[in-house]
Amino acid sequence: MSQPLRSWGRYPNLPQTGHTAHWRSELSAQVDAVFKAHGSTLPFGNGRSYGDSCLALSDHVVETRALDRFISADWEKGVLRAEAGVTLAEILRVSIPRGWFLSVTPGTQFATLGGAIANDVHGKNHHSRGTFGNHLRCFSLMRHGEGALTCSPGENNALFAATIGGLGLTGVIDWAEIQLMPIRSSRIDSIVTRFADLDEFFALSRELDHHHEYAVAWIDCLAKGTYAGRGVYIVGDHASDGGLNVDDRAKLDVPFTPRLSLINKASSRAFNEFYWRLQPATPTPRQVGYEPFFYPLDRILNWNRIYGRAGFQQYQCVIPDIAAEAAMRELLSVTAGAKSGSFLAVLKRCGAIASPGLLSFPLAGTSLALDFPQTAHLEHELFPRLDAIVRAAGGRLYPAKDAHMTGADFRNAYPAWEKVEALRDPALNSRFWKRVTG
Amino acid sequence: MKRILIIGANSAIATACARQWTAQGASFFLVARNAEKLAQTAADLTARGAKAVDVLAMDATDFTAHAAMLASCVRVLSQIDVALIAHGTLPDQKSCEQSAAPAVEAFAVNATSTVALLTLLANQFERQGAGTLAVISSVAGDRGRPSNYVYGAAKAAVSTFCEGLRARLFKAGVHVMTIKPGFVDTPMTKGLKLPAALVATPEQIARRIVAGVERKTANLYTPAFWAPIMLIIRNIPGPLFKRLNL
């Protein structure tokens, strides 16, 4: 009965048929049934992966969104166990009034708990807390022919490591237990300042990141000449007072998908100019709610539709510290000269905390994320040039966002892929995995 | 602080309602057929902050168990502020046409058990002189359609029973709300081909039910757009209606 499911970027355009499991006791039979009927399947949460990593090779996925029950909560210690289909928003709604926040949150609260593990997501506090997997106590993994296995650093630890960032391939997570972070207020004390170029960004980041829980930058990658590399640097910390309130701002919606993208170079340039002018020229403190700080785009439901029916691709790479400054300069110069402009460009310095996951994306260095409306130009001209820069700098791309990287680039950047392949559940396979390892 | 009895507590709509009442600090007495799932539902509400959650596994068609169930509920909650009747199944219309057994079974689950439960509950609520009986019927009960008339007839029985009960209990200060959902994305409708634009989530349905209990709505169509649709459908003349394939 469910409508065709798509990845967040709506590219590649391979609509998935969803098969829902409503109870944990039905999960194993559901996976077996889809596997038998279609040859392979893949768990599908809330469809927030951008490329083809959430698309089953058979185009028949097992939907976990109805597995949205909490199992137990210890509000003294901030330990929560819940089913894999619970979204991060649902967790925050319950945990914030009790003084707990997610230890690590990505840029959307609409990802599921299972998805956050499968992509080992990170956020604005990567430099201080690492990835989602660093705060994962244990989970239960349903494997074809093996039933449910509890995995933790001390039990089934090979599967624990392979599943964190394992792109849903090692089994279906039916529940997970996470450590939350204590907060005294749901509000964020932030400091915002413009920077004129990349040198200034790196200087600000080196000086200020380690004083703050959260740090991120937005960069105007359409600006050329003297404005090249300009952007806005944002840090934040949980406020020490101000109430523990769930933000419940009215959400806007993009109710349908226009035929063509509303994002183009002209509209992006106008937006970037306007946004940059709006920001303070000197460091300015502001207190904001957690929703506008962490999840500005969640304000607009289905914002991915503004890219039209062709969809969009996000290009997210991370470059090791030693090569980061030079590579970022090259990446931005290629992007600024390209035909299609990116309207959202996010720059973030990642820290050195190692994730327990084998295929975790972040590494000590600088991460850059760019969104582009889908055109053939991306894969034929722009992305090969960007890939060459990333390759030469020893960086890597983020599978959760990817719809284009070559198999060779993936296998070089993630040498542990063979361990994950060896532990892959025989019932599960994705379009992404087939593309980069097949 | 509300004290709430839910029959059919494992249903998706009931769970969604219970989560919203949990946010208001409610205590629950949950009744459902499957004990394992009931324990999971109870754990979910407890972790989300429900004040207290007690459970009892019972098949609603086991009429002899009803009185003991209500006695335990009253022992635990002492007074029931809201009773939500949410259990039900969707019979296969085609097999109901071929033999009487599935049709009779569908009536037992969707109509007779509800009548039996409401009869007991009505007397309890009458003694209390307060509270709301919220009963999930269906838009399907408004008209007998060839595609679904066994389920529809059972729900029509529930709707009519509730209408009479509402008038009776009104004098005692007790409210009866008839809830008429349209298509909802739940395990009950799994596998059906339904028009996507008309399908609601259990959360949408639950928001209307929780608000309807506060407002003491008599007949709650949910989502709201079903009220005008059903107004039209109820008024299609019989000679035309029998020619439509609804």
XYZ file of C-alpha atoms in Angstrom:
684
model
C 0.000 0.000 0.000
C 2.882 2.368 0.630
C 3.911 4.736 -2.115
C 7.164 4.191 -4.015
C 10.142 5.135 -1.835
C 13.049 7.212 -3.048
C 16.386 8.327 -1.684
C 16.594 11.917 -0.464
C 18.381 13.157 -3.606
C 15.792 11.398 -5.803
C 18.765 10.412 -7.966
C 19.281 7.781 -9.269
C 15.558 7.551 -9.978
C 14.901 3.987 -8.845
C 11.615 3.909 -6.927
C 11.630 1.247 -4.202
C 8.736 -0.951 -3.162
C 8.445 -0.973 0.617
C 7.531 -4.032 2.698
C 6.709 -2.941 6.223
C 7.482 -4.802 9.428
C 5.195 -3.505 12.188
C 6.590 -5.571 15.072
C 10.044 -6.891 15.901
C 8.591 -10.394 15.873
C 7.640 -9.938 12.186
C 10.975 -8.570 11.020
C 12.787 -11.809 10.343
C 9.886 -13.330 8.372
C 9.473 -10.106 6.373
C 13.154 -10.052 5.388
C 13.023 -13.755 4.437
C 9.867 -13.288 2.358
C 11.265 -10.353 0.350
C 14.618 -12.116 -0.064
C 12.930 -15.263 -1.393
C 10.622 -13.366 -3.727
C 13.116 -10.801 -5.086
C 16.631 -12.158 -4.516
C 17.816 -9.421 -2.124
C 16.532 -6.663 0.071
C 17.758 -3.822 2.314
C 16.429 -2.122 5.456
C 14.940 1.323 4.704
C 14.351 3.865 7.485
C 13.040 7.345 6.743
C 14.749 7.827 3.368
C 17.326 10.459 4.373
C 20.322 8.927 2.587
C 20.990 10.984 -0.521
C 22.261 8.620 -3.195
C 21.853 4.909 -3.834
C 23.134 3.468 -0.536
C 19.524 3.129 0.717
C 18.262 1.476 -2.480
C 18.019 -2.319 -2.566
C 19.629 -4.116 -5.472
C 16.198 -5.708 -6.050
C 14.381 -2.363 -5.508
C 12.364 -4.105 -2.765
C 13.192 -2.774 0.713
C 12.040 -3.712 4.208
C 10.641 -0.571 5.825
C 11.508 -0.193 9.508
C 9.710 3.090 10.169
C 6.809 1.345 11.954
C 9.291 -0.105 14.461
C 9.103 3.125 16.430
C 8.722 1.950 20.013
C 10.869 2.917 22.942
C 11.959 -0.173 24.867
C 13.489 1.233 28.038
C 14.839 4.525 29.297
C 17.052 5.271 32.275
C 16.634 9.010 32.795
C 19.137 8.980 35.671
C 21.932 7.825 33.379
C 20.629 9.038 30.016
C 20.571 5.565 28.478
C 17.848 4.920 25.930
C 16.954 1.689 24.164
C 14.532 1.966 21.250
C 13.500 0.220 18.058
C 15.444 1.083 14.917
C 12.631 2.993 13.179
C 12.358 5.702 15.859
C 13.434 9.060 14.442
C 15.897 11.350 16.190
C 13.086 13.935 16.447
C 10.983 11.457 18.406
C 13.901 10.789 20.756
C 14.476 14.524 21.353
C 10.766 15.114 22.000
C 10.971 12.715 24.960
C 14.558 13.269 26.127
C 14.820 17.078 26.133
C 12.227 17.710 28.872
C 14.192 15.208 30.992
C 17.480 17.063 30.398
C 19.109 14.864 27.765
C 20.180 15.532 24.182
C 21.603 13.318 21.436
C 25.363 13.031 21.998
C 25.785 13.407 18.236
C 23.174 14.621 15.769
C 23.355 14.974 11.986
C 21.812 17.969 10.157
C 18.349 16.428 10.095
C 16.281 15.096 12.978
C 14.196 13.014 10.585
C 16.785 10.246 10.249
C 15.988 7.019 12.095
C 18.062 5.458 14.855
C 18.893 2.539 12.549
C 19.901 4.915 9.760
C 22.106 6.954 12.097
C 24.038 3.778 12.933
C 24.148 2.379 9.388
C 25.698 5.657 8.160
C 27.625 6.379 11.376
C 26.429 9.969 11.135
C 28.342 12.880 12.608
C 27.517 16.485 13.342
C 28.806 19.879 14.318
C 30.531 18.369 17.376
C 32.629 15.787 15.551
C 35.783 17.504 16.850
C 34.590 17.045 20.444
C 32.461 13.846 20.434
C 33.248 11.820 17.319
C 30.468 10.037 15.475
C 27.094 8.516 16.424
C 28.864 5.159 16.787
C 31.035 6.540 19.589
C 27.902 6.797 21.792
C 26.307 3.520 20.842
C 26.227 1.014 23.709
C 24.789 -1.989 21.895
C 22.213 -3.056 19.331
C 20.394 -6.159 18.168
C 21.097 -7.332 14.647
C 18.733 -9.672 12.806
C 20.682 -11.816 10.375
C 19.318 -14.200 7.787
C 19.422 -17.744 9.163
C 21.011 -16.623 12.439
C 18.234 -14.757 14.217
C 18.898 -11.770 16.472
C 22.428 -11.183 17.760
C 23.236 -8.620 20.419
C 26.305 -6.661 19.351
C 28.434 -4.376 21.523
C 32.138 -3.626 21.951
C 32.322 -6.736 24.153
C 29.954 -9.104 22.316
C 29.956 -9.991 18.609
C 32.400 -7.117 18.291
C 33.292 -7.840 14.656
C 29.658 -7.390 13.684
C 29.419 -4.339 15.958
C 32.266 -2.666 14.046
C 31.050 -3.781 10.612
C 27.495 -2.558 11.235
C 28.473 0.961 12.362
C 28.637 2.751 9.033
C 27.861 -0.628 7.433
C 25.131 0.828 5.183
C 22.504 -1.665 6.340
C 24.323 -4.603 4.761
C 25.324 -6.685 7.783
C 21.793 -7.425 8.990
C 18.684 -5.521 10.019
C 19.038 -3.603 13.268
C 15.863 -4.161 15.268
C 16.789 -2.074 18.314
C 19.703 -0.054 19.641
C 20.800 1.456 22.931
C 22.460 4.860 22.999
C 24.089 7.100 25.584
C 22.540 10.564 25.639
C 24.277 13.766 26.698
C 23.090 15.827 29.697
C 21.930 19.391 28.995
C 20.654 22.119 31.268
C 18.808 23.995 28.548
C 17.401 23.190 25.127
C 18.749 26.485 23.828
C 22.093 27.045 22.168
C 24.496 29.909 22.881
C 26.058 30.543 19.510
C 28.575 32.954 18.086
C 28.366 33.884 14.425
C 30.879 35.768 12.345
C 31.633 36.324 8.673
C 34.993 35.429 7.214
C 36.475 36.845 4.045
C 38.379 33.838 2.720
C 39.608 30.318 3.459
C 42.696 31.540 5.344
C 40.424 33.317 7.780
C 38.213 30.241 8.103
C 41.118 27.996 8.996
C 42.448 30.565 11.452
C 39.062 30.900 13.155
C 38.593 27.151 13.226
C 42.039 26.518 14.734
C 41.528 29.212 17.349
C 37.893 28.602 18.346
C 36.707 25.056 17.480
C 38.225 23.435 20.565
C 36.606 25.984 22.894
C 33.113 25.027 21.744
C 30.960 21.912 21.592
C 29.759 22.736 18.086
C 31.466 24.388 15.117
C 30.590 24.603 11.432
C 30.877 27.024 8.541
C 28.811 27.932 5.547
C 30.719 28.981 2.467
C 29.685 30.953 -0.610
C 31.143 28.755 -3.311
C 29.793 30.943 -6.131
C 31.814 33.967 -5.067
C 34.760 34.746 -7.320
C 37.781 37.062 -7.301
C 38.224 39.041 -4.112
C 35.144 37.402 -2.580
C 36.307 33.826 -3.226
C 36.124 31.691 -0.103
C 33.933 34.061 1.885
C 31.549 32.525 4.363
C 30.042 32.424 7.820
C 31.578 30.661 10.818
C 29.239 29.405 13.537
C 30.057 27.916 16.938
C 27.688 26.914 19.693
C 27.280 25.378 23.136
C 24.272 24.173 25.086
C 23.097 27.124 27.186
C 23.374 26.804 30.966
C 19.825 27.990 31.583
C 16.701 28.828 29.598
C 14.352 25.897 30.009
C 14.127 22.385 28.604
C 11.576 22.879 25.867
C 10.852 20.899 22.739
C 10.995 23.229 19.726
C 7.807 22.866 17.790
C 7.985 25.427 15.049
C 5.327 25.228 12.358
C 6.808 23.418 9.379
C 6.506 24.637 5.825
C 6.100 22.081 3.062
C 6.980 21.713 -0.595
C 3.748 19.933 -1.547
C 4.757 18.704 -5.008
C 7.819 18.252 -7.166
C 8.181 20.895 -9.885
C 9.229 19.598 -13.297
C 12.435 21.632 -13.295
C 14.768 22.626 -10.495
C 14.071 25.946 -8.796
C 17.735 26.064 -7.847
C 20.032 27.419 -10.505
C 23.160 29.516 -10.597
C 21.300 32.841 -10.602
C 18.967 31.993 -7.710
C 21.840 30.503 -5.711
C 24.046 33.549 -6.248
C 21.268 35.885 -5.128
C 20.578 33.769 -2.045
C 24.249 33.506 -1.094
C 24.784 37.270 -1.450
C 21.696 38.016 0.632
C 22.591 35.479 3.317
C 26.196 36.647 3.604
C 25.151 40.310 3.950
C 22.726 39.297 6.692
C 25.484 37.896 8.932
C 27.473 39.969 11.418
C 30.946 41.117 10.344
C 32.396 40.634 13.830
C 31.836 37.756 16.290
C 28.301 38.189 17.642
C 26.697 36.049 20.349
C 23.114 34.870 19.874
C 20.927 32.442 21.759
C 18.802 30.263 19.502
C 16.580 27.202 19.781
C 18.088 23.819 18.996
C 15.942 23.399 15.858
C 17.188 26.487 14.003
C 20.749 25.712 15.164
C 20.938 22.035 14.184
C 18.092 21.516 11.746
C 17.451 24.686 9.708
C 16.372 22.698 6.656
C 13.950 20.507 8.616
C 11.796 23.637 8.798
C 10.820 22.967 5.208
C 9.374 19.482 4.829
C 10.300 17.805 1.536
C 12.818 20.553 0.684
C 14.534 18.100 -1.658
C 11.629 18.615 -4.089
C 12.800 22.116 -4.994
C 15.440 20.448 -7.160
C 12.701 19.228 -9.491
C 12.033 15.777 -10.872
C 15.638 15.176 -11.873
C 16.685 15.451 -8.225
C 20.081 16.537 -6.947
C 23.386 15.163 -5.778
C 25.376 16.096 -2.746
C 29.134 15.984 -3.045
C 30.646 15.456 0.398
C 34.301 14.759 0.899
C 36.750 14.906 3.777
C 40.422 15.802 3.290
C 43.130 14.936 5.878
C 44.502 17.929 7.788
C 47.886 17.900 6.110
C 46.411 18.500 2.641
C 43.140 20.166 3.595
C 43.864 23.858 3.014
C 45.296 23.439 -0.447
C 42.687 20.905 -1.532
C 39.777 23.053 -0.284
C 41.107 25.983 -2.299
C 41.243 23.811 -5.422
C 37.815 22.258 -4.840
C 36.227 25.668 -4.396
C 37.915 27.142 -7.404
C 36.745 24.277 -9.636
C 33.218 24.561 -8.193
C 33.040 28.340 -8.637
C 34.031 27.975 -12.298
C 31.556 25.167 -12.982
C 28.344 25.508 -14.928
C 26.063 24.468 -12.089
C 26.363 26.352 -8.842
C 26.019 24.843 -5.403
C 23.774 26.814 -3.142
C 24.527 25.026 0.051
C 28.140 24.523 0.931
C 29.046 23.364 4.385
C 32.569 23.312 5.719
C 33.475 21.511 8.913
C 36.719 20.546 10.567
C 36.488 16.975 11.849
C 38.456 15.787 14.845
C 40.701 12.822 15.543
C 38.314 10.718 17.638
C 38.233 7.283 15.988
C 34.864 5.656 15.353
C 34.356 1.994 16.213
C 32.871 1.572 12.708
C 34.847 0.022 9.858
C 33.367 2.205 7.105
C 32.960 5.420 9.065
C 33.364 8.496 6.871
C 34.955 11.249 8.987
C 38.699 11.509 9.564
C 40.873 14.193 11.137
C 40.623 16.881 8.506
C 38.166 19.174 6.781
C 34.859 18.111 5.300
C 33.093 19.967 2.490
C 29.507 19.311 1.363
C 28.075 20.771 -1.844
C 24.578 20.320 -3.318
C 24.029 20.398 -7.077
C 20.865 20.029 -9.161
C 21.196 16.817 -11.147
C 22.474 17.191 -14.718
C 24.615 14.963 -16.910
C 27.340 17.612 -16.574
C 27.969 16.562 -12.961
C 29.154 13.052 -13.705
C 30.860 13.827 -16.973
C 32.721 17.011 -16.117
C 32.525 18.400 -12.596
C 32.687 15.339 -10.342
C 35.653 13.687 -12.128
C 37.644 16.898 -11.578
C 36.640 17.108 -7.908
C 37.339 13.382 -7.442
C 40.858 13.845 -8.803
C 41.565 16.550 -6.207
C 40.170 14.423 -3.363
C 42.128 11.370 -4.537
C 45.404 13.290 -4.777
C 44.885 14.762 -1.306
C 44.223 11.343 0.251
C 40.606 12.204 1.080
C 37.388 10.287 0.661
C 33.703 10.644 -0.191
C 30.709 9.930 2.044
C 28.756 6.823 0.950
C 25.538 8.114 2.613
C 25.539 11.047 0.187
C 26.980 9.366 -2.849
C 25.573 8.388 -6.225
C 28.690 8.592 -8.368
C 32.023 7.548 -6.820
C 34.050 4.945 -8.702
C 34.574 1.473 -7.291
C 38.337 2.050 -7.267
C 38.008 5.274 -5.243
C 35.722 3.574 -2.739
C 37.923 0.516 -2.294
C 41.087 2.617 -1.906
C 39.519 5.025 0.569
C 37.767 2.326 2.624
C 40.167 -0.624 2.703
C 38.046 -2.306 5.411
C 35.286 -2.853 2.834
C 36.368 -6.484 2.412
C 35.725 -7.180 6.093
C 32.236 -5.746 5.731
C 31.668 -7.771 2.557
C 32.716 -10.920 4.443
C 30.146 -10.168 7.163
C 27.413 -9.007 4.785
C 24.056 -10.678 5.376
C 23.430 -12.900 2.319
C 19.843 -11.590 2.090
C 20.946 -7.941 1.844
C 22.499 -5.931 -0.945
C 22.238 -2.363 -2.184
C 22.569 -0.527 -5.462
C 25.531 1.339 -3.956
C 27.353 -1.785 -2.798
C 26.953 -3.493 -6.158
C 28.215 -0.341 -7.900
C 31.389 0.099 -5.831
C 32.324 -3.513 -5.071
C 30.625 -5.520 -7.830
C -4.139 13.453 34.967
C -6.262 11.079 32.891
C -6.942 7.420 33.685
C -7.429 5.604 30.422
C -8.630 2.127 29.446
C -7.755 0.975 25.939
C -9.194 -2.194 24.377
C -7.153 -3.202 21.343
C -4.111 -1.369 22.701
C -1.730 -2.909 20.145
C -3.525 -1.275 17.221
C -1.571 1.462 15.485
C -4.273 4.088 16.075
C -4.563 3.159 19.773
C -0.781 3.368 20.229
C -0.663 6.772 18.562
C -3.465 8.034 20.853
C -1.771 6.600 23.927
C 1.510 8.365 23.089
C -0.308 11.696 22.910
C -2.101 11.065 26.184
C 1.277 10.046 27.667
C 2.552 13.542 26.982
C -0.338 14.770 29.177
C 0.793 12.454 32.004
C -1.875 9.741 31.735
C -2.167 6.355 33.508
C -3.203 3.375 31.422
C -4.890 0.025 31.648
C -4.148 -1.671 28.322
C -6.013 -4.670 26.970
C -5.066 -6.589 23.827
C -5.025 -10.137 22.502
C -1.267 -10.651 21.960
C 0.595 -10.582 25.293
C 4.082 -10.236 23.783
C 3.134 -7.197 21.700
C 1.176 -5.786 24.632
C 4.326 -5.873 26.763
C 6.163 -3.948 24.009
C 3.391 -1.354 23.806
C 3.456 -0.948 27.591
C 7.258 -0.575 27.635
C 7.032 2.092 24.923
C 4.531 4.182 26.906
C 6.473 3.712 30.154
C 9.745 4.866 28.551
C 7.934 7.849 27.040
C 6.825 8.894 30.508
C 3.377 7.400 31.168
C 2.508 7.754 34.848
C 1.540 4.069 35.179
C 0.838 1.277 32.718
C -1.004 -1.924 33.598
C -1.834 -4.597 31.060
C -4.182 -7.526 30.599
C -4.098 -9.963 27.699
C -7.628 -10.766 26.561
C -9.351 -11.720 23.340
C -12.294 -9.351 22.929
C -14.432 -12.183 21.546
C -13.989 -14.078 24.837
C -17.165 -12.548 26.274
C -16.856 -14.451 29.555
C -13.599 -12.576 30.320
C -15.060 -9.074 29.993
C -16.415 -8.662 33.529
C -13.167 -9.784 35.181
C -11.196 -7.476 32.867
C -13.311 -4.485 33.845
C -13.055 -5.397 37.529
C -9.224 -5.449 37.317
C -9.248 -2.179 35.423
C -11.393 -0.469 38.047
C -9.255 -1.942 40.816
C -6.149 -0.395 39.199
C -7.503 2.933 37.919
C -10.403 3.291 40.434
C -12.115 5.652 37.985
C -11.923 5.519 34.188
C -11.834 8.938 32.535
C -11.580 7.668 28.960
C -12.231 4.227 27.514
C -11.017 3.817 23.936
C -12.411 0.801 22.077
C -9.955 0.234 19.241
C -9.802 -3.493 18.497
C -10.941 -4.834 15.156
C -10.090 -6.817 12.062
C -10.723 -6.291 8.373
C -12.459 -9.406 7.036
C -11.878 -10.633 3.516
C -15.091 -9.676 1.753
C -14.791 -12.395 -0.888
C -14.556 -15.248 1.614
C -17.423 -13.699 3.591
C -19.524 -14.017 0.435
C -18.690 -17.678 -0.002
C -19.557 -18.920 3.482
C -21.220 -17.615 6.599
C -18.466 -18.532 9.047
C -16.017 -15.673 8.281
C -18.891 -13.170 8.157
C -20.148 -14.300 11.561
C -16.588 -14.216 12.912
C -16.116 -10.673 11.555
C -19.305 -9.644 13.340
C -18.133 -11.204 16.592
C -14.854 -9.250 16.515
C -16.057 -5.929 15.111
C -19.621 -5.634 16.412
C -20.773 -8.130 19.042
C -17.688 -7.874 21.267
C -17.909 -4.068 21.153
C -21.594 -4.167 22.076
C -20.825 -6.505 24.973
C -17.926 -4.355 26.223
C -19.868 -1.108 25.895
C -22.788 -2.567 27.816
C -20.516 -3.316 30.788
C -18.616 -0.050 30.460
C -21.822 1.996 30.149
C -22.952 0.825 33.585
C -19.540 1.563 35.102
C -19.484 5.052 33.555
C -23.094 5.681 34.571
C -22.148 4.922 38.183
C -19.151 7.262 37.846
C -21.362 9.969 36.366
C -18.423 11.165 34.265
C -16.039 10.144 31.525
C -15.899 9.495 27.804
C -16.409 6.304 25.836
C -14.497 6.719 22.569
C -15.358 3.999 20.088
C -13.635 3.392 16.780
C -16.230 2.702 14.119
C -15.552 3.494 10.453
C -16.715 5.512 7.468
C -17.440 2.057 6.050
C -20.436 1.846 8.415
C -22.211 4.794 6.785
C -23.287 2.930 3.657
C -23.280 -0.697 2.526
C -20.816 -0.987 -0.328
C -20.357 -4.118 -2.466
C -16.583 -4.158 -1.820
C -16.801 -4.190 1.971
C -20.361 -4.613 3.295
C -19.696 -7.234 5.981
C -17.167 -5.005 7.753
C -19.399 -2.017 6.972
C -22.474 -3.677 8.493
C -20.565 -4.536 11.687
C -19.372 -0.913 11.975
C -22.920 0.339 11.225
C -24.100 -1.712 14.204
C -21.418 -0.084 16.370
C -22.275 3.439 15.141
C -26.005 2.998 15.749
C -25.404 1.379 19.143
C -23.180 4.321 20.124
C -25.759 6.860 18.979
C -28.368 5.303 21.253
C -25.926 4.905 24.125
C -24.865 8.545 23.789
C -28.465 9.680 24.263
C -28.874 7.359 27.251
C -25.636 8.330 29.020
C -25.906 12.038 28.228
C -28.318 12.321 31.149
C -25.693 10.753 33.415
C -22.962 13.199 32.364
C -21.112 10.583 30.298
C -20.064 11.253 26.711
C -19.958 8.715 23.875
C -17.872 9.565 20.819
C -18.183 7.606 17.571
C -14.904 7.751 15.664
C -15.100 7.217 11.916
C -11.662 6.996 10.339
C -11.219 6.747 6.584
C -8.257 4.876 5.093
C -5.355 4.643 7.552
C -1.887 3.252 6.956
C -1.876 0.473 9.574
C -1.178 -3.271 9.720
C -4.950 -3.799 9.185
C -4.839 -2.234 5.713
C -1.509 -3.816 4.745
C -1.636 -5.190 1.224
C -4.721 -3.198 0.160
C -4.603 -0.965 -2.873
C -5.876 2.336 -1.521
C -5.850 5.798 -3.153
C -2.613 7.286 -1.748
C -4.015 10.830 -1.498
C -6.751 9.660 0.903
C -4.563 7.565 3.216
C -3.840 9.087 6.638
C -1.235 8.148 9.233
C -2.244 6.780 12.645
C -0.725 9.964 14.173
C -3.084 12.219 12.184
C -6.054 10.113 13.290
C -4.858 10.164 16.896
C -4.521 13.959 17.030
C -8.185 14.290 16.023
C -9.294 11.632 18.510
C -7.428 13.217 21.436
C -8.842 16.648 20.529
C -12.310 15.133 19.992
C -12.296 13.652 23.497
C -11.575 17.137 24.915
C -14.271 18.770 22.786
C -16.827 15.970 23.361
C -17.408 15.517 19.639
C -20.301 13.149 18.891
C -19.358 11.834 15.443
C -15.709 12.307 14.572
C -14.794 11.858 10.932
C -11.035 11.648 10.619
C -9.238 13.059 8.676
C -11.806 15.897 8.554
C -12.219 15.760 4.764
C -14.260 12.559 5.193
C -17.174 14.548 6.653
C -18.116 16.220 3.327
C -17.238 13.078 1.333
C -19.521 10.951 3.519
C -22.259 13.605 3.433
C -22.362 13.139 -0.324
C -22.078 9.344 -0.161
C -24.843 9.082 2.449
C -27.134 11.080 0.168
C -26.612 9.166 -3.061
C -30.083 7.747 -3.868
C -30.384 3.964 -3.563
C -31.216 3.306 -7.241
C -27.998 5.078 -8.236
C -25.904 3.722 -5.331
C -26.517 0.093 -6.309
C -25.109 0.817 -9.763
C -21.859 2.295 -8.385
C -18.910 0.069 -7.675
C -17.675 1.684 -4.497
